[in-house]
Amino acid sequence: MPASPGYASGPERGPARAGGVLVCAMNWLGDSVMSLPALRAFRLARPGVRIVVLSKRKLADFWRLCPAADEIVELPGTLFGMIRLARRLRAERFAEALILPNSFRSALTPFLARIPRRAGFRGHARSWMLTRVIEPPADPARRHQCHEMAAIFGVADCPLEPPRLAPPEEAEALARELLPGPGARWAALLPGAARGSSKRWPASSFAEVGRRLRDGFSCRIAVLGSAEEADVCGYVAASIGSGAASLAGRTSLPVLAAVMSRCAVVVANDSGGMHLASAVNAPVVALFGGTDPSRTGPLHARAITLQGAGKGRRDIARRSRAAGRALRGIGPDQVIEAARRVMSQAPGLCQ
């Protein structure tokens, strides 16, 4: 049953199932993927607990791919809807809320729902709504964001495995239609990034890489992105020419995951799509400019990260000249060599 705003998908709701854990999920796709290792470790540590994920509507389909989540609740977009949802959650009698985003609003819903234990990071004048304030890990060896999530889940000392998602069969079937040709070798390019131009490698460089993957590696090229990225994806596909197609806006998140899982290589900016590709174990070349891959890089071994000159930071402005210069410092030759290396580890022919 698809979840609607304020409705928990899954078994019948009610006080009889009291005592579960509400996970207030991250607001962006990449951050959500990076929280999966901690959620899985939490599920293994507490196998009998009921886990309900509170998610923005745009990410609900992503969370339905996650086997560790028992139910999904979609977060309403209005204050009135959030207050009404809090009343419904109060009737569920959750024992604990784990608040992953570091925002005021993310802490407000479980506070209004009167969930007795509420854990999250301090900041944004919200500490008074938390019953347990979590400190980020101080160990330099645990710089990656996945370890911050583990601290909130209380599994900091548990082993964390890379995120693993399996698209459902209906998504796989649609992916086979979008990437036709039994035995054909497909490569995916993701020239967009929701954060903006500061995370986008030049579209002309993506087009050059696409032509070289087609001509040198016999790849067909799928240019992927959201509907908002249709212009840049269309430009890249048109610049590549024959053998390339833009699928921007034509895939749900499960279908996007299934498409990338069928590709010999995925070349992507530091973006949610890059992390999703890694989560389905696709070979990935990830392009970083001003951001820091030691904190937010892909977690799978089948990924190569390239970073331009300059010191990576965790947060950058949507428009950053320094980040743009760093990205332009990555040349197509470097990307092609990285693609060659990662494809040599996994041929990735479509079936």
PDB file of C-alpha atoms in Angstrom, residues 150-321:
ATOM      1  CA  ALA A 150      25.843   5.627  13.812  1.00  0.00           C
ATOM      2  CA  ALA A 151      26.278   7.875  16.854  1.00  0.00           C
ATOM      3  CA  ILE A 152      22.621   8.915  16.716  1.00  0.00           C
ATOM      4  CA  PHE A 153      21.488   5.305  16.299  1.00  0.00           C
ATOM      5  CA  GLY A 154      23.670   4.263  19.243  1.00  0.00           C
ATOM      6  CA  VAL A 155      25.683   1.791  17.150  1.00  0.00           C
ATOM      7  CA  ALA A 156      28.987   3.678  17.020  1.00  0.00           C
ATOM      8  CA  ASP A 157      30.889   0.580  18.143  1.00  0.00           C
ATOM      9  CA  CYS A 158      29.179  -1.779  15.693  1.00  0.00           C
ATOM     10  CA  PRO A 159      30.676  -2.652  12.301  1.00  0.00           C
ATOM     11  CA  LEU A 160      29.151  -0.631   9.470  1.00  0.00           C
ATOM     12  CA  GLU A 161      28.646  -2.270   6.097  1.00  0.00           C
ATOM     13  CA  PRO A 162      28.291  -0.310   2.839  1.00  0.00           C
ATOM     14  CA  PRO A 163      24.699   0.511   1.876  1.00  0.00           C
ATOM     15  CA  ARG A 164      22.953  -2.190  -0.104  1.00  0.00           C
ATOM     16  CA  LEU A 165      19.682  -1.762  -1.982  1.00  0.00           C
ATOM     17  CA  ALA A 166      17.919  -4.118  -4.379  1.00  0.00           C
ATOM     18  CA  PRO A 167      15.398  -2.547  -6.773  1.00  0.00           C
ATOM     19  CA  PRO A 168      12.086  -4.425  -7.002  1.00  0.00           C
ATOM     20  CA  GLU A 169      11.338  -6.565 -10.033  1.00  0.00           C
ATOM     21  CA  GLU A 170       8.881  -4.067 -11.500  1.00  0.00           C
ATOM     22  CA  ALA A 171      11.626  -1.426 -11.461  1.00  0.00           C
ATOM     23  CA  GLU A 172      14.039  -3.890 -13.060  1.00  0.00           C
ATOM     24  CA  ALA A 173      11.522  -4.592 -15.816  1.00  0.00           C
ATOM     25  CA  LEU A 174      11.167  -0.887 -16.591  1.00  0.00           C
ATOM     26  CA  ALA A 175      14.946  -0.517 -16.573  1.00  0.00           C
ATOM     27  CA  ARG A 176      15.235  -3.260 -19.182  1.00  0.00           C
ATOM     28  CA  GLU A 177      12.810  -1.306 -21.376  1.00  0.00           C
ATOM     29  CA  LEU A 178      14.748   1.940 -20.931  1.00  0.00           C
ATOM     30  CA  LEU A 179      18.104   0.266 -21.662  1.00  0.00           C
ATOM     31  CA  PRO A 180      17.237  -2.005 -24.588  1.00  0.00           C
ATOM     32  CA  GLY A 181      19.499  -4.466 -26.283  1.00  0.00           C
ATOM     33  CA  PRO A 182      20.403  -7.818 -24.686  1.00  0.00           C
ATOM     34  CA  GLY A 183      24.149  -7.884 -24.167  1.00  0.00           C
ATOM     35  CA  ALA A 184      24.510  -4.147 -24.798  1.00  0.00           C
ATOM     36  CA  ARG A 185      26.968  -2.267 -22.622  1.00  0.00           C
ATOM     37  CA  TRP A 186      25.543   0.896 -21.093  1.00  0.00           C
ATOM     38  CA  ALA A 187      27.258   3.715 -19.247  1.00  0.00           C
ATOM     39  CA  ALA A 188      25.396   6.330 -17.219  1.00  0.00           C
ATOM     40  CA  LEU A 189      26.268  10.004 -16.901  1.00  0.00           C
ATOM     41  CA  LEU A 190      24.732  12.164 -14.154  1.00  0.00           C
ATOM     42  CA  PRO A 191      25.626  15.792 -14.966  1.00  0.00           C
ATOM     43  CA  GLY A 192      23.294  17.341 -12.402  1.00  0.00           C
ATOM     44  CA  ALA A 193      23.458  17.947  -8.660  1.00  0.00           C
ATOM     45  CA  ALA A 194      20.648  19.282  -6.505  1.00  0.00           C
ATOM     46  CA  ARG A 195      23.082  21.486  -4.594  1.00  0.00           C
ATOM     47  CA  GLY A 196      23.691  23.599  -7.703  1.00  0.00           C
ATOM     48  CA  SER A 197      26.551  24.702  -9.911  1.00  0.00           C
ATOM     49  CA  SER A 198      29.172  24.402  -7.171  1.00  0.00           C
ATOM     50  CA  LYS A 199      28.857  20.610  -7.456  1.00  0.00           C
ATOM     51  CA  ARG A 200      28.521  20.317 -11.239  1.00  0.00           C
ATOM     52  CA  TRP A 201      31.393  19.299 -13.473  1.00  0.00           C
ATOM     53  CA  PRO A 202      31.091  21.118 -16.837  1.00  0.00           C
ATOM     54  CA  ALA A 203      28.414  19.663 -19.095  1.00  0.00           C
ATOM     55  CA  SER A 204      30.815  19.862 -22.054  1.00  0.00           C
ATOM     56  CA  SER A 205      33.230  17.610 -20.166  1.00  0.00           C
ATOM     57  CA  PHE A 206      30.476  15.083 -19.493  1.00  0.00           C
ATOM     58  CA  ALA A 207      29.707  15.111 -23.216  1.00  0.00           C
ATOM     59  CA  GLU A 208      33.357  14.459 -24.102  1.00  0.00           C
ATOM     60  CA  VAL A 209      33.505  11.563 -21.653  1.00  0.00           C
ATOM     61  CA  GLY A 210      30.297  10.176 -23.133  1.00  0.00           C
ATOM     62  CA  ARG A 211      31.720  10.253 -26.669  1.00  0.00           C
ATOM     63  CA  ARG A 212      34.895   8.538 -25.539  1.00  0.00           C
ATOM     64  CA  LEU A 213      32.992   5.856 -23.637  1.00  0.00           C
ATOM     65  CA  ARG A 214      30.957   5.235 -26.782  1.00  0.00           C
ATOM     66  CA  ASP A 215      33.875   5.218 -29.200  1.00  0.00           C
ATOM     67  CA  GLY A 216      36.550   3.608 -27.020  1.00  0.00           C
ATOM     68  CA  PHE A 217      34.519   1.180 -24.906  1.00  0.00           C
ATOM     69  CA  SER A 218      31.496   0.415 -27.130  1.00  0.00           C
ATOM     70  CA  CYS A 219      29.108   1.835 -24.561  1.00  0.00           C
ATOM     71  CA  ARG A 220      25.657   3.208 -25.133  1.00  0.00           C
ATOM     72  CA  ILE A 221      25.130   6.294 -22.999  1.00  0.00           C
ATOM     73  CA  ALA A 222      22.190   6.971 -20.673  1.00  0.00           C
ATOM     74  CA  VAL A 223      22.158  10.534 -19.361  1.00  0.00           C
ATOM     75  CA  LEU A 224      20.236  10.518 -16.072  1.00  0.00           C
ATOM     76  CA  GLY A 225      18.739  13.173 -13.851  1.00  0.00           C
ATOM     77  CA  SER A 226      15.588  14.673 -12.429  1.00  0.00           C
ATOM     78  CA  ALA A 227      12.975  16.585 -14.408  1.00  0.00           C
ATOM     79  CA  GLU A 228      14.607  19.799 -13.179  1.00  0.00           C
ATOM     80  CA  GLU A 229      17.858  18.658 -14.797  1.00  0.00           C
ATOM     81  CA  ALA A 230      16.281  17.911 -18.191  1.00  0.00           C
ATOM     82  CA  ASP A 231      18.002  20.846 -19.916  1.00  0.00           C
ATOM     83  CA  VAL A 232      21.558  19.894 -18.930  1.00  0.00           C
ATOM     84  CA  CYS A 233      20.886  16.201 -19.557  1.00  0.00           C
ATOM     85  CA  GLY A 234      19.411  16.977 -22.959  1.00  0.00           C
ATOM     86  CA  TYR A 235      22.428  19.116 -23.831  1.00  0.00           C
ATOM     87  CA  VAL A 236      24.860  16.354 -22.857  1.00  0.00           C
ATOM     88  CA  ALA A 237      22.951  13.675 -24.798  1.00  0.00           C
ATOM     89  CA  ALA A 238      22.677  15.891 -27.897  1.00  0.00           C
ATOM     90  CA  SER A 239      26.377  16.765 -27.709  1.00  0.00           C
ATOM     91  CA  ILE A 240      27.324  13.082 -27.564  1.00  0.00           C
ATOM     92  CA  GLY A 241      25.125  12.303 -30.545  1.00  0.00           C
ATOM     93  CA  SER A 242      24.427   8.779 -31.701  1.00  0.00           C
ATOM     94  CA  GLY A 243      24.171   6.113 -29.037  1.00  0.00           C
ATOM     95  CA  ALA A 244      23.123   8.536 -26.296  1.00  0.00           C
ATOM     96  CA  ALA A 245      19.719   9.239 -24.786  1.00  0.00           C
ATOM     97  CA  SER A 246      18.505  11.496 -21.994  1.00  0.00           C
ATOM     98  CA  LEU A 247      16.223   9.798 -19.471  1.00  0.00           C
ATOM     99  CA  ALA A 248      15.934  12.885 -17.241  1.00  0.00           C
ATOM    100  CA  GLY A 249      12.592  12.991 -15.462  1.00  0.00           C
ATOM    101  CA  ARG A 250      11.541   9.598 -16.822  1.00  0.00           C
ATOM    102  CA  THR A 251      12.529   7.452 -13.844  1.00  0.00           C
ATOM    103  CA  SER A 252      11.247   7.092 -10.314  1.00  0.00           C
ATOM    104  CA  LEU A 253      13.925   6.560  -7.677  1.00  0.00           C
ATOM    105  CA  PRO A 254      13.504   2.744  -7.767  1.00  0.00           C
ATOM    106  CA  VAL A 255      13.746   2.733 -11.582  1.00  0.00           C
ATOM    107  CA  LEU A 256      16.745   5.073 -11.484  1.00  0.00           C
ATOM    108  CA  ALA A 257      18.427   2.632  -9.101  1.00  0.00           C
ATOM    109  CA  ALA A 258      17.590  -0.286 -11.383  1.00  0.00           C
ATOM    110  CA  VAL A 259      18.906   1.541 -14.468  1.00  0.00           C
ATOM    111  CA  MET A 260      22.230   2.327 -12.796  1.00  0.00           C
ATOM    112  CA  SER A 261      22.587  -1.214 -11.482  1.00  0.00           C
ATOM    113  CA  ARG A 262      22.636  -2.393 -15.117  1.00  0.00           C
ATOM    114  CA  CYS A 263      25.427  -0.040 -16.202  1.00  0.00           C
ATOM    115  CA  ALA A 264      29.077  -0.861 -16.756  1.00  0.00           C
ATOM    116  CA  VAL A 265      30.019   2.474 -15.172  1.00  0.00           C
ATOM    117  CA  VAL A 266      28.292   5.498 -13.674  1.00  0.00           C
ATOM    118  CA  VAL A 267      30.047   8.868 -13.898  1.00  0.00           C
ATOM    119  CA  ALA A 268      28.461  11.356 -11.526  1.00  0.00           C
ATOM    120  CA  ASN A 269      28.958  14.544  -9.593  1.00  0.00           C
ATOM    121  CA  ASP A 270      28.904  14.522  -5.800  1.00  0.00           C
ATOM    122  CA  SER A 271      25.151  14.005  -5.681  1.00  0.00           C
ATOM    123  CA  GLY A 272      22.335  11.834  -4.432  1.00  0.00           C
ATOM    124  CA  GLY A 273      22.347   9.926  -7.692  1.00  0.00           C
ATOM    125  CA  MET A 274      26.006   9.058  -7.199  1.00  0.00           C
ATOM    126  CA  HIS A 275      25.293   7.634  -3.747  1.00  0.00           C
ATOM    127  CA  LEU A 276      22.272   5.729  -5.058  1.00  0.00           C
ATOM    128  CA  ALA A 277      24.438   4.186  -7.788  1.00  0.00           C
ATOM    129  CA  SER A 278      26.924   3.079  -5.160  1.00  0.00           C
ATOM    130  CA  ALA A 279      24.131   1.595  -3.035  1.00  0.00           C
ATOM    131  CA  VAL A 280      23.103  -0.727  -5.887  1.00  0.00           C
ATOM    132  CA  ASN A 281      26.760  -1.723  -6.312  1.00  0.00           C
ATOM    133  CA  ALA A 282      27.229  -0.055  -9.694  1.00  0.00           C
ATOM    134  CA  PRO A 283      30.836   0.824 -10.626  1.00  0.00           C
ATOM    135  CA  VAL A 284      31.089   4.570  -9.944  1.00  0.00           C
ATOM    136  CA  VAL A 285      33.417   7.421 -10.847  1.00  0.00           C
ATOM    137  CA  ALA A 286      32.551  10.235  -8.434  1.00  0.00           C
ATOM    138  CA  LEU A 287      33.599  13.820  -9.158  1.00  0.00           C
ATOM    139  CA  PHE A 288      34.310  16.114  -6.213  1.00  0.00           C
ATOM    140  CA  GLY A 289      35.250  19.780  -6.302  1.00  0.00           C
ATOM    141  CA  GLY A 290      34.904  21.816  -3.121  1.00  0.00           C
ATOM    142  CA  THR A 291      33.322  19.106  -0.982  1.00  0.00           C
ATOM    143  CA  ASP A 292      35.250  16.556   1.065  1.00  0.00           C
ATOM    144  CA  PRO A 293      35.021  12.904  -0.060  1.00  0.00           C
ATOM    145  CA  SER A 294      36.469  11.725   3.254  1.00  0.00           C
ATOM    146  CA  ARG A 295      33.205  12.945   4.809  1.00  0.00           C
ATOM    147  CA  THR A 296      30.630  12.367   2.093  1.00  0.00           C
ATOM    148  CA  GLY A 297      32.240  10.100  -0.483  1.00  0.00           C
ATOM    149  CA  PRO A 298      30.774   6.828  -1.816  1.00  0.00           C
ATOM    150  CA  LEU A 299      31.078   3.926   0.600  1.00  0.00           C
ATOM    151  CA  HIS A 300      31.405   0.966  -1.776  1.00  0.00           C
ATOM    152  CA  ALA A 301      34.730  -0.460  -2.911  1.00  0.00           C
ATOM    153  CA  ARG A 302      33.536  -0.336  -6.541  1.00  0.00           C
ATOM    154  CA  ALA A 303      33.918   3.444  -6.639  1.00  0.00           C
ATOM    155  CA  ILE A 304      36.769   5.749  -7.634  1.00  0.00           C
ATOM    156  CA  THR A 305      36.708   9.313  -6.356  1.00  0.00           C
ATOM    157  CA  LEU A 306      38.381  12.148  -8.255  1.00  0.00           C
ATOM    158  CA  GLN A 307      38.878  15.538  -6.650  1.00  0.00           C
ATOM    159  CA  GLY A 308      40.137  18.767  -8.143  1.00  0.00           C
ATOM    160  CA  ALA A 309      42.804  20.928  -6.570  1.00  0.00           C
ATOM    161  CA  GLY A 310      41.946  22.619  -3.304  1.00  0.00           C
ATOM    162  CA  LYS A 311      40.872  21.600   0.163  1.00  0.00           C
ATOM    163  CA  GLY A 312      37.497  19.902   0.345  1.00  0.00           C
ATOM    164  CA  ARG A 313      34.946  21.180   2.824  1.00  0.00           C
ATOM    165  CA  ARG A 314      31.790  19.658   4.132  1.00  0.00           C
ATOM    166  CA  ASP A 315      29.429  22.486   3.208  1.00  0.00           C
ATOM    167  CA  ILE A 316      29.782  24.870   0.300  1.00  0.00           C
ATOM    168  CA  ALA A 317      27.593  27.580  -1.169  1.00  0.00           C
ATOM    169  CA  ARG A 318      25.321  26.685  -4.066  1.00  0.00           C
ATOM    170  CA  ARG A 319      27.418  28.999  -6.215  1.00  0.00           C
ATOM    171  CA  SER A 320      31.099  28.803  -5.343  1.00  0.00           C
ATOM    172  CA  ARG A 321      33.812  29.982  -7.712  1.00  0.00           C
TER     173      ARG A 321
END
